mmCIF file with all atom_site columns, C-alpha atoms in Angstrom:
data_model
loop_
_atom_site.group_PDB
_atom_site.id
_atom_site.type_symbol
_atom_site.label_atom_id
_atom_site.label_alt_id
_atom_site.label_comp_id
_atom_site.label_asym_id
_atom_site.label_entity_id
_atom_site.label_seq_id
_atom_site.pdbx_PDB_ins_code
_atom_site.Cartn_x
_atom_site.Cartn_y
_atom_site.Cartn_z
_atom_site.occupancy
_atom_site.B_iso_or_equiv
_atom_site.pdbx_formal_charge
_atom_site.auth_seq_id
_atom_site.auth_comp_id
_atom_site.auth_asym_id
_atom_site.auth_atom_id
_atom_site.pdbx_PDB_model_num
ATOM 1   C CA . MET A 1 1   ? -123.257 -33.256 71.130 1.00 0.00 ? 233 MET A CA 1
ATOM 2   C CA . LYS A 1 2   ? -119.667 -34.315 70.597 1.00 0.00 ? 234 LYS A CA 1
ATOM 3   C CA . ILE A 1 3   ? -116.976 -32.501 68.795 1.00 0.00 ? 235 ILE A CA 1
ATOM 4   C CA . VAL A 1 4   ? -114.472 -34.318 66.560 1.00 0.00 ? 236 VAL A CA 1
ATOM 5   C CA . TYR A 1 5   ? -111.289 -32.445 65.316 1.00 0.00 ? 237 TYR A CA 1
ATOM 6   C CA . ALA A 1 6   ? -110.438 -33.163 61.724 1.00 0.00 ? 238 ALA A CA 1
ATOM 7   C CA . SER A 1 7   ? -106.740 -34.344 60.798 1.00 0.00 ? 239 SER A CA 1
ATOM 8   C CA . THR A 1 8   ? -104.409 -31.451 59.683 1.00 0.00 ? 240 THR A CA 1
ATOM 9   C CA . SER A 1 9   ? -102.863 -31.008 56.476 1.00 0.00 ? 241 SER A CA 1
ATOM 10  C CA . GLU A 1 10  ? -99.349  -31.264 58.359 1.00 0.00 ? 242 GLU A CA 1
ATOM 11  C CA . GLN A 1 11  ? -100.904 -34.827 59.416 1.00 0.00 ? 243 GLN A CA 1
ATOM 12  C CA . GLU A 1 12  ? -101.962 -36.072 56.086 1.00 0.00 ? 244 GLU A CA 1
ATOM 13  C CA . LEU A 1 13  ? -98.609  -35.064 54.541 1.00 0.00 ? 245 LEU A CA 1
ATOM 14  C CA . LYS A 1 14  ? -96.717  -36.894 57.191 1.00 0.00 ? 246 LYS A CA 1
ATOM 15  C CA . ILE A 1 15  ? -98.834  -40.082 56.610 1.00 0.00 ? 247 ILE A CA 1
ATOM 16  C CA . LYS A 1 16  ? -98.281  -39.512 52.731 1.00 0.00 ? 248 LYS A CA 1
ATOM 17  C CA . ASN A 1 17  ? -94.325  -39.331 53.391 1.00 0.00 ? 249 ASN A CA 1
ATOM 18  C CA . LEU A 1 18  ? -94.298  -42.354 55.766 1.00 0.00 ? 250 LEU A CA 1
ATOM 19  C CA . VAL A 1 19  ? -96.360  -44.520 52.919 1.00 0.00 ? 251 VAL A CA 1
ATOM 20  C CA . GLU A 1 20  ? -93.836  -43.323 50.442 1.00 0.00 ? 252 GLU A CA 1
ATOM 21  C CA . TYR A 1 21  ? -90.779  -44.522 52.749 1.00 0.00 ? 253 TYR A CA 1
ATOM 22  C CA . PHE A 1 22  ? -92.551  -47.615 52.881 1.00 0.00 ? 254 PHE A CA 1
ATOM 23  C CA . TYR A 1 23  ? -92.534  -47.747 49.144 1.00 0.00 ? 255 TYR A CA 1
ATOM 24  C CA . THR A 1 24  ? -89.338  -46.453 48.647 1.00 0.00 ? 256 THR A CA 1
ATOM 25  C CA . SER A 1 25  ? -86.679  -47.635 51.292 1.00 0.00 ? 257 SER A CA 1
ATOM 26  C CA . ILE A 1 26  ? -88.543  -50.682 53.292 1.00 0.00 ? 258 ILE A CA 1
ATOM 27  C CA . PHE A 1 27  ? -90.408  -52.668 50.364 1.00 0.00 ? 259 PHE A CA 1
ATOM 28  C CA . PRO A 1 28  ? -87.417  -52.644 48.167 1.00 0.00 ? 260 PRO A CA 1
ATOM 29  C CA . LYS A 1 29  ? -85.223  -54.105 50.175 1.00 0.00 ? 261 LYS A CA 1
ATOM 30  C CA . TYR A 1 30  ? -87.876  -56.817 51.178 1.00 0.00 ? 262 TYR A CA 1
ATOM 31  C CA . PHE A 1 31  ? -89.259  -57.280 47.851 1.00 0.00 ? 263 PHE A CA 1
ATOM 32  C CA . SER A 1 32  ? -89.469  -57.391 44.155 1.00 0.00 ? 264 SER A CA 1
ATOM 33  C CA . GLU A 1 33  ? -89.789  -54.293 42.333 1.00 0.00 ? 265 GLU A CA 1
ATOM 34  C CA . GLU A 1 34  ? -92.410  -56.787 40.567 1.00 0.00 ? 266 GLU A CA 1
ATOM 35  C CA . ASP A 1 35  ? -94.105  -57.107 43.936 1.00 0.00 ? 267 ASP A CA 1
ATOM 36  C CA . VAL A 1 36  ? -93.847  -53.596 44.831 1.00 0.00 ? 268 VAL A CA 1
ATOM 37  C CA . THR A 1 37  ? -95.729  -52.566 41.803 1.00 0.00 ? 269 THR A CA 1
ATOM 38  C CA . LYS A 1 38  ? -98.508  -55.009 42.796 1.00 0.00 ? 270 LYS A CA 1
ATOM 39  C CA . PHE A 1 39  ? -98.639  -53.601 46.215 1.00 0.00 ? 271 PHE A CA 1
ATOM 40  C CA . GLU A 1 40  ? -99.115  -50.179 44.631 1.00 0.00 ? 272 GLU A CA 1
ATOM 41  C CA . LYS A 1 41  ? -101.981 -51.207 42.322 1.00 0.00 ? 273 LYS A CA 1
ATOM 42  C CA . MET A 1 42  ? -103.445 -53.403 45.493 1.00 0.00 ? 274 MET A CA 1
ATOM 43  C CA . ASN A 1 43  ? -103.481 -50.032 46.959 1.00 0.00 ? 275 ASN A CA 1
ATOM 44  C CA . PHE A 1 44  ? -101.630 -51.379 50.405 1.00 0.00 ? 276 PHE A CA 1
ATOM 45  C CA . LEU A 1 45  ? -101.381 -48.615 52.851 1.00 0.00 ? 277 LEU A CA 1
ATOM 46  C CA . ASN A 1 46  ? -103.868 -46.246 50.820 1.00 0.00 ? 278 ASN A CA 1
ATOM 47  C CA . VAL A 1 47  ? -100.692 -45.098 48.749 1.00 0.00 ? 279 VAL A CA 1
ATOM 48  C CA . LEU A 1 48  ? -103.447 -44.288 45.551 1.00 0.00 ? 280 LEU A CA 1
ATOM 49  C CA . GLY A 1 49  ? -105.515 -42.163 48.154 1.00 0.00 ? 281 GLY A CA 1
ATOM 50  C CA . LYS A 1 50  ? -108.435 -44.145 46.943 1.00 0.00 ? 282 LYS A CA 1
ATOM 51  C CA . ASN A 1 51  ? -109.937 -45.019 49.973 1.00 0.00 ? 283 ASN A CA 1
ATOM 52  C CA . GLU A 1 52  ? -111.368 -42.165 52.304 1.00 0.00 ? 284 GLU A CA 1
ATOM 53  C CA . LEU A 1 53  ? -109.498 -42.266 55.677 1.00 0.00 ? 285 LEU A CA 1
ATOM 54  C CA . ASN A 1 54  ? -112.162 -41.209 58.504 1.00 0.00 ? 286 ASN A CA 1
ATOM 55  C CA . GLY A 1 55  ? -109.483 -38.331 59.142 1.00 0.00 ? 287 GLY A CA 1
ATOM 56  C CA . THR A 1 56  ? -110.027 -37.398 62.713 1.00 0.00 ? 288 THR A CA 1
ATOM 57  C CA . LEU A 1 57  ? -107.267 -35.680 64.705 1.00 0.00 ? 289 LEU A CA 1
ATOM 58  C CA . LYS A 1 58  ? -106.492 -39.011 66.976 1.00 0.00 ? 290 LYS A CA 1
ATOM 59  C CA . GLU A 1 59  ? -107.090 -41.187 63.982 1.00 0.00 ? 291 GLU A CA 1
ATOM 60  C CA . SER A 1 60  ? -104.207 -39.633 61.986 1.00 0.00 ? 292 SER A CA 1
ATOM 61  C CA . TYR A 1 61  ? -101.910 -39.767 65.088 1.00 0.00 ? 293 TYR A CA 1
ATOM 62  C CA . GLN A 1 62  ? -102.561 -43.390 64.994 1.00 0.00 ? 294 GLN A CA 1
ATOM 63  C CA . ILE A 1 63  ? -101.795 -44.099 61.701 1.00 0.00 ? 295 ILE A CA 1
ATOM 64  C CA . ILE A 1 64  ? -98.646  -41.777 62.234 1.00 0.00 ? 296 ILE A CA 1
ATOM 65  C CA . SER A 1 65  ? -97.517  -43.985 65.352 1.00 0.00 ? 297 SER A CA 1
ATOM 66  C CA . SER A 1 66  ? -97.995  -47.004 63.837 1.00 0.00 ? 298 SER A CA 1
ATOM 67  C CA . LEU A 1 67  ? -96.443  -46.635 60.602 1.00 0.00 ? 299 LEU A CA 1
ATOM 68  C CA . GLU A 1 68  ? -93.357  -45.166 62.837 1.00 0.00 ? 300 GLU A CA 1
ATOM 69  C CA . THR A 1 69  ? -93.349  -47.823 64.926 1.00 0.00 ? 301 THR A CA 1
ATOM 70  C CA . LEU A 1 70  ? -93.564  -50.204 62.281 1.00 0.00 ? 302 LEU A CA 1
ATOM 71  C CA . ILE A 1 71  ? -90.391  -48.746 60.328 1.00 0.00 ? 303 ILE A CA 1
ATOM 72  C CA . PHE A 1 72  ? -88.528  -48.781 63.925 1.00 0.00 ? 304 PHE A CA 1
ATOM 73  C CA . LEU A 1 73  ? -89.345  -52.465 63.861 1.00 0.00 ? 305 LEU A CA 1
ATOM 74  C CA . ILE A 1 74  ? -88.312  -53.497 60.344 1.00 0.00 ? 306 ILE A CA 1
ATOM 75  C CA . GLU A 1 75  ? -85.242  -51.358 60.335 1.00 0.00 ? 307 GLU A CA 1
ATOM 76  C CA . SER A 1 76  ? -83.842  -52.123 63.714 1.00 0.00 ? 308 SER A CA 1
ATOM 77  C CA . ASN A 1 77  ? -84.091  -55.992 62.865 1.00 0.00 ? 309 ASN A CA 1
ATOM 78  C CA . GLY A 1 78  ? -85.875  -56.540 66.248 1.00 0.00 ? 310 GLY A CA 1
ATOM 79  C CA . LEU A 1 79  ? -88.797  -58.545 64.487 1.00 0.00 ? 311 LEU A CA 1
ATOM 80  C CA . GLU A 1 80  ? -86.986  -62.045 65.717 1.00 0.00 ? 312 GLU A CA 1
ATOM 81  C CA . LYS A 1 81  ? -88.113  -60.937 69.339 1.00 0.00 ? 313 LYS A CA 1
ATOM 82  C CA . ASN A 1 82  ? -91.068  -62.313 70.344 1.00 0.00 ? 314 ASN A CA 1
ATOM 83  C CA . LYS A 1 83  ? -92.250  -59.030 72.332 1.00 0.00 ? 315 LYS A CA 1
ATOM 84  C CA . TYR A 1 84  ? -91.393  -56.988 69.012 1.00 0.00 ? 316 TYR A CA 1
ATOM 85  C CA . GLN A 1 85  ? -93.498  -59.511 67.090 1.00 0.00 ? 317 GLN A CA 1
ATOM 86  C CA . GLN A 1 86  ? -96.706  -58.758 69.198 1.00 0.00 ? 318 GLN A CA 1
ATOM 87  C CA . MET A 1 87  ? -95.956  -55.022 68.904 1.00 0.00 ? 319 MET A CA 1
ATOM 88  C CA . TYR A 1 88  ? -95.792  -55.324 65.135 1.00 0.00 ? 320 TYR A CA 1
ATOM 89  C CA . GLU A 1 89  ? -98.816  -57.181 65.149 1.00 0.00 ? 321 GLU A CA 1
ATOM 90  C CA . ARG A 1 90  ? -100.704 -54.590 67.235 1.00 0.00 ? 322 ARG A CA 1
ATOM 91  C CA . ASN A 1 91  ? -99.557  -51.822 65.041 1.00 0.00 ? 323 ASN A CA 1
ATOM 92  C CA . VAL A 1 92  ? -100.539 -53.789 62.047 1.00 0.00 ? 324 VAL A CA 1
ATOM 93  C CA . GLN A 1 93  ? -104.043 -54.311 63.497 1.00 0.00 ? 325 GLN A CA 1
ATOM 94  C CA . ILE A 1 94  ? -104.285 -50.646 64.108 1.00 0.00 ? 326 ILE A CA 1
ATOM 95  C CA . LEU A 1 95  ? -103.713 -49.661 60.705 1.00 0.00 ? 327 LEU A CA 1
ATOM 96  C CA . GLU A 1 96  ? -106.133 -52.568 59.101 1.00 0.00 ? 328 GLU A CA 1
ATOM 97  C CA . GLU A 1 97  ? -108.805 -50.910 61.771 1.00 0.00 ? 329 GLU A CA 1
ATOM 98  C CA . LEU A 1 98  ? -108.323 -47.497 60.468 1.00 0.00 ? 330 LEU A CA 1
ATOM 99  C CA . GLY A 1 99  ? -108.711 -48.592 56.797 1.00 0.00 ? 331 GLY A CA 1
ATOM 100 C CA . LEU A 1 100 ? -104.975 -49.113 55.730 1.00 0.00 ? 332 LEU A CA 1
ATOM 101 C CA . SER A 1 101 ? -104.534 -52.341 54.054 1.00 0.00 ? 333 SER A CA 1
ATOM 102 C CA . PHE A 1 102 ? -100.978 -53.717 55.314 1.00 0.00 ? 334 PHE A CA 1
ATOM 103 C CA . PRO A 1 103 ? -100.994 -57.509 54.718 1.00 0.00 ? 335 PRO A CA 1
ATOM 104 C CA . PHE A 1 104 ? -97.340  -58.639 55.665 1.00 0.00 ? 336 PHE A CA 1
ATOM 105 C CA . SER A 1 105 ? -96.191  -60.891 58.508 1.00 0.00 ? 337 SER A CA 1
ATOM 106 C CA . HIS A 1 106 ? -93.582  -59.852 60.247 1.00 0.00 ? 338 HIS A CA 1
ATOM 107 C CA . GLU A 1 107 ? -91.640  -63.171 58.699 1.00 0.00 ? 339 GLU A CA 1
ATOM 108 C CA . GLN A 1 108 ? -91.795  -61.101 55.999 1.00 0.00 ? 340 GLN A CA 1
ATOM 109 C CA . PHE A 1 109 ? -89.338  -58.575 57.181 1.00 0.00 ? 341 PHE A CA 1
ATOM 110 C CA . LEU A 1 110 ? -86.749  -60.722 58.940 1.00 0.00 ? 342 LEU A CA 1
ATOM 111 C CA . GLU A 1 111 ? -84.544  -61.040 55.861 1.00 0.00 ? 343 GLU A CA 1
ATOM 112 C CA . GLN A 1 112 ? -83.169  -58.383 53.114 1.00 0.00 ? 344 GLN A CA 1
ATOM 113 C CA . ARG A 1 113 ? -83.056  -59.392 49.769 1.00 0.00 ? 345 ARG A CA 1
ATOM 114 C CA . ASP A 1 114 ? -79.938  -58.316 47.468 1.00 0.00 ? 346 ASP A CA 1
ATOM 115 C CA . PHE A 1 115 ? -81.460  -55.192 46.163 1.00 0.00 ? 347 PHE A CA 1
ATOM 116 C CA . CYS A 1 116 ? -78.335  -54.185 44.842 1.00 0.00 ? 348 CYS A CA 1
ATOM 117 C CA . LEU A 1 117 ? -79.395  -56.049 41.538 1.00 0.00 ? 349 LEU A CA 1
ATOM 118 C CA . GLU A 1 118 ? -82.079  -53.603 41.058 1.00 0.00 ? 350 GLU A CA 1
ATOM 119 C CA . ALA A 1 119 ? -80.602  -50.339 41.499 1.00 0.00 ? 351 ALA A CA 1
ATOM 120 C CA . ASP A 1 120 ? -82.195  -48.613 38.516 1.00 0.00 ? 352 ASP A CA 1
ATOM 121 C CA . SER A 1 121 ? -85.568  -49.313 40.378 1.00 0.00 ? 353 SER A CA 1
ATOM 122 C CA . VAL A 1 122 ? -88.543  -46.798 40.437 1.00 0.00 ? 354 VAL A CA 1
ATOM 123 C CA . TYR A 1 123 ? -89.026  -47.421 43.692 1.00 0.00 ? 355 TYR A CA 1
ATOM 124 C CA . ILE A 1 124 ? -85.364  -46.986 45.302 1.00 0.00 ? 356 ILE A CA 1
ATOM 125 C CA . LYS A 1 125 ? -84.902  -43.237 46.189 1.00 0.00 ? 357 LYS A CA 1
ATOM 126 C CA . THR A 1 126 ? -81.423  -42.159 46.329 1.00 0.00 ? 358 THR A CA 1
ATOM 127 C CA . PRO A 1 127 ? -80.262  -41.054 49.729 1.00 0.00 ? 359 PRO A CA 1
ATOM 128 C CA . GLY A 1 128 ? -81.747  -37.378 50.579 1.00 0.00 ? 360 GLY A CA 1
ATOM 129 C CA . ASN A 1 129 ? -84.339  -37.410 48.294 1.00 0.00 ? 361 ASN A CA 1
ATOM 130 C CA . PHE A 1 130 ? -86.556  -38.369 51.163 1.00 0.00 ? 362 PHE A CA 1
ATOM 131 C CA . VAL A 1 131 ? -87.458  -35.521 53.655 1.00 0.00 ? 363 VAL A CA 1
ATOM 132 C CA . MET A 1 132 ? -89.744  -37.494 57.053 1.00 0.00 ? 364 MET A CA 1
#
């Protein structure tokens, strides 16, 4: 007999907040509002909560770690280095294996676009509104 521990509500909230961070702070810097809307409709990172995740304690930690690592790699502008590209790919693979669709290559996060033109975007949150 094997005992499996379910994810906690705190872990589920943390995952939800990290996914929200991608949609409000990461994606708008690299993609148009139209693109981000498409990502949402296509349920990337299970933003709509439609896909049933396995929900074990271990898997939740893996998802949280992978999302945090991807955020760090993207925000640190380290994806130009080969070793960080490999780390990026490994964390994307982990997310995919755990049921979260993240179909983006590291190249898509190498150059930020001028998102100031979309200051009224529904995805961009004002500073201080996001709790991680």
